[in-house]
Structure formats: structure tokens, C-alpha cells
Amino acid sequence: MPANELVLYQEEFQRLERSLRQLRQDASARAVFLFDKSGQQIAAAGEIDQFDATSLASLTAGNVAATDGLAKLIGEREFSTLHHEGQRDHMHISIVGKRAILLVIFDERSSLGLVRLRVKRSSVEMEKIFEEMLVKGTRTTDGQAPASPFAEITDEDIDALFSE
Amino acid sequence: MTFINYASREINCKIVYYGPGLGGKTTNLQYIYSKTAPETKGKMISLATETDRTLFFDFLPLDLGSIRGFTTRFHLYTVPGQVFYDASRKLILKGVDGVVFVADSQDERMDANIESIRNLDENLREHGFDLRAIPYALQFNKRDLPSALPVDVMYRALNFKREPTFEAVASEGVGVFDTLKAVAKQILVELRKQ
Ligand SMILES: Nc1nc2c(ncn2[C@@H]2O[C@H](COP(=O)(O)OP(=O)(O)OP(=O)(O)O)[C@@H](O)[C@H]2O)c(=O)[nH]1
Ligand SMILES: [Mg+2]
């Protein structure tokens, strides 16, 4: 089985959020979202209440997956960025590291050039955080695997979820 | 892919409904959507053709409650069952934690069921998963139809690892939640092992 688990701790979460807030500000964007490639939200910043983040996550991941498929069909490894232009709002989608997707939503207060530039810069930083996260997911600073809170779940806990 | 978020205290898991075209995958999700409280579900997204066939996927996010202080959230997806959408099916399986196979009970769909399980096995393998090991539940849908094959005949043809198996009439909701629970439980048990 592939490594099928992503573990996000408070510390990395805060660092990612900080990067996103910075990016949002530097790019004059409405909102920025970081998703996992399988369609789950990792962190976000900006006018996030204006959007249905869960739906955005799954559709963006679907979009990226489909575009990856298209790239492979013509012998490209991937298309590293996607851009959707609307009448008022626009989207810029890019890949961070190997497993995350960065979505920037912006309007006329910004421009594609500015967004592109700022995304490039913060991606480097976020990639670094991700790398550290993956290492931490498998062991803590003393070299031990971190204790999972689920190691102790009982059948009763699980049954209780389905009780109503 | 199970995503454990210590910052927001959430666990997110992905369940994919697989099976032959017109078997009732989308109907399963529609029933779940119609029967869950508004505060426990998000919007259901269906990327479908004009004739209501799934084109890319259906998506339904669902909160099941909390375990040990962690909100457990399941993301339910369906694949397009029609044979020629294989490239899309493959994409949906990315990061899957558990699979529900929705089989069509009608005699004339038996070959399509078998072919679809074979296709599932192959596509999982491409993502590095093993159908024999992954959390998995089997549903015999459309039990209400006159041409439905006897359950034991279907069981012998489709059940391969004594996976939990349910008779269903998805359009009326029969068996829908039992199937979902069976796969969700296996995913949580997996989580305990890791
Ligand atoms: N009689 C009967 N009809 C059903 C049942 N479940 C689903 N249907 C009908 O079967 C048809 C196909 O159902 P869908 O849920 O769209 O099938 P699907 O598996 O999503 O099909 P694709 O998207 O093409 O892969 C619809 O008209 C449903 O109303 C059932 O248990 N009994
Ligand atoms: Mg469908």
C-alpha cells in the first residue's frame, strides 16, 4: 500500500497559514487555498467565508487530476499551472511540492502577472514546510513514531458514530 | 487518503462507489444526501451528462460525528460506470481509503459486474493499492427487479474475500446506510492499526 496518510500538526498548520496569509496580501488576492491532491482542504486565508471550500477542494482536485491526465496523453509530465479567467473573478491553480494544490482567487485589484510571481515565491517556502511535515509524520524529534490518538479506539467508539 | 489534522482536530477519509454503468452508485449518494441532517453534510456535486449519467464524479462530504475529540468526515465519490470513461475512473481512485462496489442484480448485467470488479482491481493496482487489502463492501442493488438473480448466485460470482455484502434497493434507500457503515467501520479499524 502507498503511504496513504497525511498528518498535519498544529505547528506546520500555523506555518502554512502564515505563508498563505502573506501570499494573499502580497498578491492582493481575494482568497488562497491549499488542498491535498485527493481533494481535501489543508489550510486557507482571505475571504474564505465567501466560498464553499469543501466543494472548491474537490472540484479543484478533479480539475488538476484531469489536466494531469491530459498532460500525460501528449507526453508532458504535468502542466504546472492552470488559469481560469472569469468576468470578475479569476483562478490561478498550481502544484506545490508533489502532493498539494494551491488555489488563488483574485479580481481586478490584482493581475495574473502579480499572482504568478508571488505564487512562485511562496511555493518554495510551502514546499519546505511540506517536506518537514512528511518527515515528522513518520517520526518525532527523538526518532520515535508519534502515538496515534486512534491506536486506542474501541469498537464501541466506532459503533457510537453510527448510533443515530 | 486519510488526512489527520491535529490543528482542526479532524480526520478526513475518502470512500469511492464503484461499479457498472446504471448500477445505482449515484442513487446511493442521492439517498444519503436526502436522509442526512443539513448540518452534517456539505453540498452534493454531480458532474453528469445531460442524460444524468455520471461524467466525471459525484461528491458528497459527510460528517459522521466525533471519535476521541476528532471530527470524522467522509468524502463520498462515485465514478462514471460506463466502460469508455476508464481514464476518469482511474483519477477518482487517487487517495482512496475504502471502496463500495455497487453491483446490478439483473441477470443481463452480471458480465458487466464481473468486468467492473476486474477493472477496479486493475485501476487500484495502478495507484499501488491492493483490492484484497483495502476496506471494501459489496452491494447487490436493484433487488426489486423481476430479473434479479438469486443472492447466492451473485455471492458466488462476486464476493471474493468474504467482504460484508448487502442487498439493496438504492432508489428506495434499502441497504444504503448499512453498506456505507460497513466500509466506514473498516476504514476506522485500519486507522487503529497504523
Ligand atoms: N428499480 C431500481 N432502479 C434503481 C435502483 N437503484 C437505482 N435505480 C435506477 O437506475 C438508474 C441508474 O442509476 P444511477 O444511480 O444513475 O446509476 P450509476 O451507477 O450512477 O450510473 P453511471 O453514472 O452511468 O455509472 C436510475 O434510473 C435509478 O433511478 C434500484 O434499486 N431499483
Ligand atoms: Mg452515476
CSV table of C-alpha atoms and ligand atoms in Angstrom, one decimal:
chain,number,residue,atom,x,y,z
A,1,MET,CA,0.0,0.0,0.0
A,2,PRO,CA,1.2,3.5,-0.7
A,3,ALA,CA,1.8,5.9,2.2
A,4,ASN,CA,-1.9,6.7,2.5
A,5,GLU,CA,-1.9,9.1,5.3
A,6,LEU,CA,-1.3,12.8,5.7
A,7,VAL,CA,-0.7,14.0,9.3
A,8,LEU,CA,-0.9,17.8,9.9
A,9,TYR,CA,0.2,19.1,13.3
A,10,GLN,CA,-0.6,22.5,14.8
A,11,GLU,CA,2.9,23.9,14.2
A,12,GLU,CA,3.1,23.2,10.4
A,13,PHE,CA,-0.6,24.2,10.1
A,14,GLN,CA,0.2,27.6,11.5
A,15,ARG,CA,3.3,28.0,9.4
A,16,LEU,CA,1.3,27.1,6.2
A,17,GLU,CA,-1.4,29.5,7.3
A,18,ARG,CA,1.1,32.3,7.8
A,19,SER,CA,2.5,31.7,4.3
A,20,LEU,CA,-0.9,31.7,2.8
A,21,ARG,CA,-1.8,35.0,4.6
A,22,GLN,CA,1.4,36.5,3.3
A,23,LEU,CA,0.7,35.3,-0.2
A,24,ARG,CA,-2.8,36.6,-0.1
A,25,GLN,CA,-1.6,40.0,0.9
A,26,ASP,CA,1.3,40.2,-1.5
A,27,ALA,CA,-0.8,39.1,-4.4
A,28,SER,CA,-3.8,41.3,-3.5
A,29,ALA,CA,-5.9,38.1,-3.8
A,30,ARG,CA,-9.4,37.6,-2.5
A,31,ALA,CA,-8.6,34.2,-1.1
A,32,VAL,CA,-6.0,31.5,-1.2
A,33,PHE,CA,-6.5,27.8,-0.5
A,34,LEU,CA,-4.1,24.9,-0.1
A,35,PHE,CA,-5.6,21.5,-0.9
A,36,ASP,CA,-4.4,18.0,-1.0
A,37,LYS,CA,-4.4,16.3,-4.4
A,38,SER,CA,-7.1,13.9,-3.3
A,39,GLY,CA,-9.4,16.8,-2.7
A,40,GLN,CA,-9.1,17.7,1.0
A,41,GLN,CA,-8.5,21.2,2.3
A,42,ILE,CA,-5.3,21.7,4.2
A,43,ALA,CA,-5.4,25.5,5.0
A,44,ALA,CA,-6.8,28.8,3.7
A,45,ALA,CA,-6.6,32.5,4.1
A,46,GLY,CA,-8.5,35.6,3.0
A,47,GLU,CA,-12.2,35.9,2.3
A,48,ILE,CA,-12.8,32.2,2.8
A,49,ASP,CA,-16.3,32.6,4.1
A,50,GLN,CA,-17.3,33.8,0.7
A,51,PHE,CA,-16.6,30.4,-0.8
A,52,ASP,CA,-17.7,26.8,-0.3
A,53,ALA,CA,-14.3,25.5,0.5
A,54,THR,CA,-15.2,21.8,0.5
A,55,SER,CA,-16.7,22.0,-3.0
A,56,LEU,CA,-13.8,24.1,-4.2
A,57,ALA,CA,-11.3,21.4,-2.9
A,58,SER,CA,-13.0,18.5,-4.6
A,59,LEU,CA,-13.5,20.3,-7.9
A,60,THR,CA,-10.0,21.8,-8.0
A,61,ALA,CA,-8.5,18.4,-7.3
A,62,GLY,CA,-10.7,16.9,-10.0
A,63,ASN,CA,-9.6,19.6,-12.4
A,64,VAL,CA,-5.9,19.1,-11.6
A,65,ALA,CA,-6.3,15.3,-11.9
A,66,ALA,CA,-8.0,15.7,-15.3
A,67,THR,CA,-5.4,18.1,-16.5
A,68,ASP,CA,-2.6,15.8,-15.4
A,69,GLY,CA,-4.2,13.1,-17.4
A,70,LEU,CA,-4.3,15.4,-20.4
A,71,ALA,CA,-0.6,16.3,-20.0
A,72,LYS,CA,0.4,12.6,-20.0
A,73,LEU,CA,-1.6,12.0,-23.1
A,74,ILE,CA,0.6,14.3,-25.1
A,75,GLY,CA,3.8,13.2,-23.3
A,76,GLU,CA,4.2,16.1,-20.8
A,77,ARG,CA,4.9,15.3,-17.2
A,78,GLU,CA,2.4,17.9,-16.0
A,79,PHE,CA,1.0,21.3,-16.7
A,80,SER,CA,2.4,23.2,-13.7
A,81,THR,CA,-0.2,25.9,-13.6
A,82,LEU,CA,-3.8,26.5,-14.7
A,83,HIS,CA,-5.5,29.7,-15.1
A,84,HIS,CA,-9.3,30.3,-15.4
A,85,GLU,CA,-10.4,33.8,-16.4
A,86,GLY,CA,-13.9,35.0,-15.5
A,87,GLN,CA,-15.6,38.3,-15.9
A,88,ARG,CA,-14.9,39.5,-12.4
A,89,ASP,CA,-13.0,36.7,-10.6
A,90,HIS,CA,-10.2,34.6,-11.8
A,91,MET,CA,-8.4,31.5,-10.6
A,92,HIS,CA,-4.8,30.5,-10.6
A,93,ILE,CA,-4.0,26.9,-9.8
A,94,SER,CA,-0.6,25.4,-9.2
A,95,ILE,CA,1.1,22.4,-7.7
A,96,VAL,CA,3.2,22.7,-4.5
A,97,GLY,CA,5.7,20.0,-3.8
A,98,LYS,CA,4.3,16.8,-5.2
A,99,ARG,CA,1.0,16.5,-3.3
A,100,ALA,CA,-0.6,19.9,-2.7
A,101,ILE,CA,-2.6,22.2,-4.8
A,102,LEU,CA,-2.5,26.0,-4.4
A,103,LEU,CA,-5.6,27.9,-5.5
A,104,VAL,CA,-5.6,31.7,-5.7
A,105,ILE,CA,-8.8,33.6,-6.3
A,106,PHE,CA,-8.4,37.2,-7.4
A,107,ASP,CA,-10.2,40.0,-9.1
A,108,GLU,CA,-9.3,43.4,-10.8
A,109,ARG,CA,-7.4,44.5,-7.7
A,110,SER,CA,-4.7,42.1,-8.8
A,111,SER,CA,-3.3,40.7,-12.0
A,112,LEU,CA,-2.2,37.4,-13.4
A,113,GLY,CA,1.4,38.6,-13.6
A,114,LEU,CA,1.5,39.6,-9.9
A,115,VAL,CA,-0.2,36.4,-8.8
A,116,ARG,CA,2.2,34.2,-10.8
A,117,LEU,CA,5.2,36.0,-9.3
A,118,ARG,CA,4.0,35.8,-5.7
A,119,VAL,CA,2.9,32.2,-6.1
A,120,LYS,CA,6.3,31.2,-7.3
A,121,ARG,CA,7.9,32.8,-4.3
A,122,SER,CA,5.6,31.3,-1.6
A,123,SER,CA,5.6,27.9,-3.2
A,124,VAL,CA,9.3,27.4,-2.3
A,125,GLU,CA,8.5,28.2,1.3
A,126,MET,CA,5.5,25.9,1.5
A,127,GLU,CA,7.3,23.1,-0.2
A,128,LYS,CA,9.8,23.2,2.6
A,129,ILE,CA,7.1,23.0,5.2
A,130,PHE,CA,5.6,20.0,3.5
A,131,GLU,CA,8.9,18.2,3.4
A,132,GLU,CA,9.3,18.7,7.1
A,133,MET,CA,5.8,17.6,7.6
A,134,LEU,CA,6.3,14.3,5.8
A,135,VAL,CA,9.3,13.5,7.9
A,136,LYS,CA,7.5,14.4,11.1
A,137,GLY,CA,4.6,12.2,10.1
A,138,THR,CA,6.8,9.2,10.3
A,139,ARG,CA,8.9,10.1,13.4
A,140,THR,CA,9.2,12.8,16.1
A,141,THR,CA,12.4,14.6,17.1
A,142,ASP,CA,13.5,11.7,19.3
A,143,GLY,CA,13.2,9.3,16.4
A,144,GLN,CA,10.0,7.7,17.8
A,145,ALA,CA,6.8,7.2,15.8
A,146,PRO,CA,4.3,9.6,17.3
A,147,ALA,CA,1.5,7.9,19.2
A,148,SER,CA,-1.7,8.0,17.1
A,149,PRO,CA,-4.8,9.0,19.1
A,150,PHE,CA,-6.6,6.3,17.2
A,151,ALA,CA,-4.5,3.4,18.4
A,152,GLU,CA,-6.9,3.1,21.3
A,153,ILE,CA,-10.2,3.5,19.6
A,154,THR,CA,-12.6,0.7,20.6
A,155,ASP,CA,-15.4,-1.0,18.7
A,156,GLU,CA,-17.8,0.9,20.9
A,157,ASP,CA,-16.3,4.3,19.8
A,158,ILE,CA,-16.9,3.2,16.2
A,159,ASP,CA,-20.4,1.9,16.8
A,160,ALA,CA,-21.3,5.1,18.6
A,161,LEU,CA,-20.6,7.1,15.4
A,162,PHE,CA,-23.5,5.3,13.7
A,163,SER,CA,-25.9,5.2,16.6
A,164,GLU,CA,-28.5,7.7,15.4
B,1,MET,CA,-6.1,9.2,1.7
B,2,THR,CA,-6.7,9.6,5.4
B,3,PHE,CA,-5.9,13.1,6.4
B,4,ILE,CA,-5.4,13.6,10.1
B,5,ASN,CA,-5.5,17.3,11.0
B,6,TYR,CA,-4.3,17.9,14.6
B,7,ALA,CA,-4.8,21.7,14.2
B,8,SER,CA,-8.6,21.5,13.4
B,9,ARG,CA,-9.0,18.1,15.1
B,10,GLU,CA,-10.4,16.4,12.0
B,11,ILE,CA,-10.0,13.1,10.2
B,12,ASN,CA,-10.9,13.0,6.6
B,13,CYS,CA,-11.4,9.8,4.7
B,14,LYS,CA,-12.3,9.1,1.0
B,15,ILE,CA,-14.8,6.4,0.0
B,16,VAL,CA,-15.4,5.6,-3.7
B,17,TYR,CA,-18.5,4.0,-5.0
B,18,TYR,CA,-17.5,1.8,-8.0
B,19,GLY,CA,-19.5,-0.5,-10.3
B,20,PRO,CA,-21.0,-0.9,-13.8
B,21,GLY,CA,-23.0,1.9,-15.5
B,22,LEU,CA,-26.5,2.4,-14.3
B,23,GLY,CA,-25.9,0.1,-11.3
B,24,GLY,CA,-27.1,2.8,-8.9
B,25,LYS,CA,-23.9,4.5,-7.5
B,26,THR,CA,-25.3,8.0,-7.9
B,27,THR,CA,-28.6,6.9,-6.4
B,28,ASN,CA,-26.8,5.7,-3.3
B,29,LEU,CA,-25.3,9.1,-2.8
B,30,GLN,CA,-28.6,10.9,-3.5
B,31,TYR,CA,-30.3,8.8,-0.9
B,32,ILE,CA,-27.6,9.5,1.7
B,33,TYR,CA,-27.8,13.2,0.9
B,34,SER,CA,-31.6,13.2,1.2
B,35,LYS,CA,-31.6,11.5,4.6
B,36,THR,CA,-28.8,13.3,6.5
B,37,ALA,CA,-29.3,16.5,8.6
B,38,PRO,CA,-28.2,19.7,6.9
B,39,GLU,CA,-25.5,20.4,9.5
B,40,THR,CA,-23.8,17.1,8.9
B,41,LYS,CA,-23.4,17.4,5.1
B,42,GLY,CA,-22.0,19.7,2.5
B,43,LYS,CA,-23.2,20.4,-1.0
B,44,MET,CA,-23.6,17.4,-3.3
B,45,ILE,CA,-21.8,17.9,-6.6
B,46,SER,CA,-22.7,15.9,-9.6
B,47,LEU,CA,-20.7,16.2,-12.8
B,48,ALA,CA,-23.1,14.5,-15.1
B,49,THR,CA,-24.2,14.4,-18.8
B,50,GLU,CA,-27.5,15.8,-19.9
B,51,THR,CA,-29.0,12.3,-19.5
B,52,ASP,CA,-27.9,12.1,-15.9
B,53,ARG,CA,-25.1,9.7,-16.5
B,54,THR,CA,-22.0,10.4,-14.3
B,55,LEU,CA,-19.4,12.1,-16.5
B,56,PHE,CA,-16.6,12.6,-14.0
B,57,PHE,CA,-17.8,12.1,-10.4
B,58,ASP,CA,-20.4,12.8,-7.8
B,59,PHE,CA,-19.1,14.2,-4.5
B,60,LEU,CA,-20.8,14.3,-1.1
B,61,PRO,CA,-19.0,15.4,2.1
B,62,LEU,CA,-20.4,13.9,5.3
B,63,ASP,CA,-19.7,14.4,9.0
B,64,LEU,CA,-20.3,11.3,11.0
B,65,GLY,CA,-19.7,12.7,14.4
B,66,SER,CA,-16.6,12.6,16.6
B,67,ILE,CA,-14.2,10.0,17.9
B,68,ARG,CA,-11.8,10.8,20.6
B,69,GLY,CA,-12.4,14.5,20.1
B,70,PHE,CA,-11.7,14.3,16.3
B,71,THR,CA,-14.5,15.1,13.8
B,72,THR,CA,-14.7,12.2,11.4
B,73,ARG,CA,-15.5,13.4,7.9
B,74,PHE,CA,-16.1,11.1,4.9
B,75,HIS,CA,-15.8,12.3,1.4
B,76,LEU,CA,-18.0,10.1,-0.8
B,77,TYR,CA,-17.3,9.9,-4.5
B,78,THR,CA,-18.8,7.9,-7.3
B,79,VAL,CA,-17.1,7.0,-10.6
B,80,PRO,CA,-18.6,7.0,-14.0
B,81,GLY,CA,-19.5,3.4,-14.7
B,82,GLN,CA,-19.7,3.5,-18.5
B,83,VAL,CA,-16.8,1.4,-19.9
B,84,PHE,CA,-15.3,4.2,-22.0
B,85,TYR,CA,-14.8,6.6,-19.1
B,86,ASP,CA,-11.9,4.5,-17.7
B,87,ALA,CA,-9.4,7.3,-17.6
B,88,SER,CA,-11.7,9.3,-15.3
B,89,ARG,CA,-12.4,6.3,-13.1
B,90,LYS,CA,-8.7,5.9,-12.5
B,91,LEU,CA,-8.3,9.6,-11.4
B,92,ILE,CA,-11.1,9.3,-8.9
B,93,LEU,CA,-9.4,6.4,-7.1
B,94,LYS,CA,-6.4,8.7,-6.2
B,95,GLY,CA,-6.0,8.6,-2.4
B,96,VAL,CA,-9.0,6.3,-1.8
B,97,ASP,CA,-9.4,4.8,1.7
B,98,GLY,CA,-12.3,2.4,1.0
B,99,VAL,CA,-14.5,1.2,-1.8
B,100,VAL,CA,-18.1,0.3,-2.1
B,101,PHE,CA,-18.9,-1.9,-5.1
B,102,VAL,CA,-22.5,-1.4,-6.3
B,103,ALA,CA,-23.4,-4.5,-8.4
B,104,ASP,CA,-26.5,-4.6,-10.6
B,105,SER,CA,-28.6,-7.6,-9.7
B,106,GLN,CA,-30.2,-8.0,-13.1
B,107,ASP,CA,-29.2,-11.2,-14.8
B,108,GLU,CA,-28.2,-9.4,-18.0
B,109,ARG,CA,-25.8,-7.2,-16.0
B,110,MET,CA,-23.7,-10.0,-14.5
B,111,ASP,CA,-21.0,-9.8,-17.1
B,112,ALA,CA,-20.8,-6.1,-16.6
B,113,ASN,CA,-20.4,-6.6,-12.8
B,114,ILE,CA,-17.6,-9.0,-13.2
B,115,GLU,CA,-15.8,-6.9,-15.8
B,116,SER,CA,-16.1,-3.8,-13.5
B,117,ILE,CA,-14.6,-5.6,-10.5
B,118,ARG,CA,-11.7,-6.7,-12.7
B,119,ASN,CA,-11.3,-3.1,-13.8
B,120,LEU,CA,-11.4,-1.9,-10.2
B,121,ASP,CA,-8.6,-4.4,-9.3
B,122,GLU,CA,-6.5,-3.2,-12.2
B,123,ASN,CA,-7.0,0.6,-11.5
B,124,LEU,CA,-6.3,0.2,-7.8
B,125,ARG,CA,-3.1,-1.6,-8.6
B,126,GLU,CA,-2.0,1.4,-10.8
B,127,HIS,CA,-2.3,3.5,-7.7
B,128,GLY,CA,-0.4,0.9,-5.6
B,129,PHE,CA,-3.4,-0.4,-3.8
B,130,ASP,CA,-4.5,-4.0,-3.3
B,131,LEU,CA,-8.2,-4.8,-3.7
B,132,ARG,CA,-7.6,-7.7,-1.3
B,133,ALA,CA,-6.4,-5.5,1.5
B,134,ILE,CA,-8.4,-2.3,1.1
B,135,PRO,CA,-11.6,-1.6,3.1
B,136,TYR,CA,-14.3,-2.9,0.9
B,137,ALA,CA,-18.1,-3.6,0.9
B,138,LEU,CA,-20.3,-5.2,-1.7
B,139,GLN,CA,-23.8,-4.2,-2.5
B,140,PHE,CA,-26.3,-6.2,-4.6
B,141,ASN,CA,-28.5,-3.4,-5.8
B,142,LYS,CA,-31.9,-3.4,-7.7
B,143,ARG,CA,-33.2,-6.3,-5.7
B,144,ASP,CA,-36.7,-5.1,-6.5
B,145,LEU,CA,-36.4,-6.0,-10.2
B,146,PRO,CA,-38.0,-9.2,-11.5
B,147,SER,CA,-34.8,-10.2,-13.4
B,148,ALA,CA,-32.7,-10.0,-10.2
B,149,LEU,CA,-30.5,-13.1,-9.8
B,150,PRO,CA,-30.7,-15.2,-6.6
B,151,VAL,CA,-28.4,-13.7,-3.9
B,152,ASP,CA,-26.4,-16.9,-3.5
B,153,VAL,CA,-25.6,-17.0,-7.3
B,154,MET,CA,-24.4,-13.4,-7.1
B,155,TYR,CA,-22.4,-14.0,-3.9
B,156,ARG,CA,-20.5,-16.9,-5.5
B,157,ALA,CA,-19.7,-14.8,-8.6
B,158,LEU,CA,-18.8,-11.5,-6.9
B,159,ASN,CA,-17.7,-12.0,-3.3
B,160,PHE,CA,-14.1,-12.9,-3.2
B,161,LYS,CA,-12.8,-12.2,0.3
B,162,ARG,CA,-15.9,-12.6,2.5
B,163,GLU,CA,-16.4,-8.9,2.4
B,164,PRO,CA,-19.6,-7.5,4.0
B,165,THR,CA,-22.3,-7.9,1.5
B,166,PHE,CA,-25.7,-6.2,1.4
B,167,GLU,CA,-28.9,-6.5,-0.6
B,168,ALA,CA,-30.2,-3.1,-1.6
B,169,VAL,CA,-32.9,-1.1,-3.4
B,170,ALA,CA,-31.0,2.2,-3.6
B,171,SER,CA,-33.9,4.0,-5.2
B,172,GLU,CA,-35.9,3.4,-2.0
B,173,GLY,CA,-32.9,3.6,0.4
B,174,VAL,CA,-32.9,-0.1,1.3
B,175,GLY,CA,-29.4,-1.2,2.3
B,176,VAL,CA,-27.8,2.1,1.5
B,177,PHE,CA,-26.7,3.1,5.0
B,178,ASP,CA,-25.8,-0.4,6.0
B,179,THR,CA,-23.4,-0.6,3.1
B,180,LEU,CA,-21.8,2.8,4.0
B,181,LYS,CA,-21.4,1.9,7.6
B,182,ALA,CA,-19.7,-1.4,6.7
B,183,VAL,CA,-17.0,0.3,4.7
B,184,ALA,CA,-16.6,3.3,7.1
B,185,LYS,CA,-16.0,0.9,10.0
B,186,GLN,CA,-13.3,-0.9,8.2
B,187,ILE,CA,-11.6,2.4,7.5
B,188,LEU,CA,-11.6,3.4,11.1
B,189,VAL,CA,-10.3,0.0,12.2
B,190,GLU,CA,-7.4,0.4,9.7
B,191,LEU,CA,-6.7,3.7,11.4
B,192,ARG,CA,-6.3,2.0,14.7
B,193,LYS,CA,-3.8,-0.4,13.2
B,194,GLN,CA,-1.5,2.3,11.9
C,1,LIG,N1,-35.6,-0.5,-9.9
C,1,LIG,C1,-34.5,0.1,-9.4
C,1,LIG,N2,-33.9,1.1,-10.0
C,1,LIG,C2,-32.8,1.7,-9.5
C,1,LIG,C3,-32.3,1.2,-8.2
C,1,LIG,N3,-31.2,2.0,-7.9
C,1,LIG,C4,-31.0,2.9,-8.9
C,1,LIG,N4,-32.0,2.7,-9.9
C,1,LIG,C5,-32.2,3.4,-11.1
C,1,LIG,O1,-31.2,3.1,-12.0
C,1,LIG,C6,-30.8,4.2,-12.9
C,1,LIG,C7,-29.3,4.4,-12.8
C,1,LIG,O2,-28.9,4.8,-11.5
C,1,LIG,P1,-27.6,5.7,-11.3
C,1,LIG,O3,-27.6,5.8,-9.8
C,1,LIG,O4,-27.7,6.9,-12.1
C,1,LIG,O5,-26.5,4.7,-11.8
C,1,LIG,P2,-24.9,4.9,-11.8
C,1,LIG,O6,-24.3,3.7,-11.2
C,1,LIG,O7,-24.6,6.2,-11.1
C,1,LIG,O8,-24.6,5.0,-13.3
C,1,LIG,P3,-23.4,5.8,-14.1
C,1,LIG,O9,-23.3,7.1,-13.6
C,1,LIG,O10,-23.6,5.7,-15.5
C,1,LIG,O11,-22.2,5.0,-13.7
C,1,LIG,C8,-31.6,5.3,-12.4
C,1,LIG,O12,-32.8,5.5,-13.2
C,1,LIG,C9,-32.1,4.9,-11.0
C,1,LIG,O13,-33.3,5.5,-10.6
C,1,LIG,C10,-32.9,0.1,-7.6
C,1,LIG,O14,-32.5,-0.4,-6.5
C,1,LIG,N5,-34.0,-0.4,-8.2
C,2,MG,MG,-23.6,7.8,-11.6
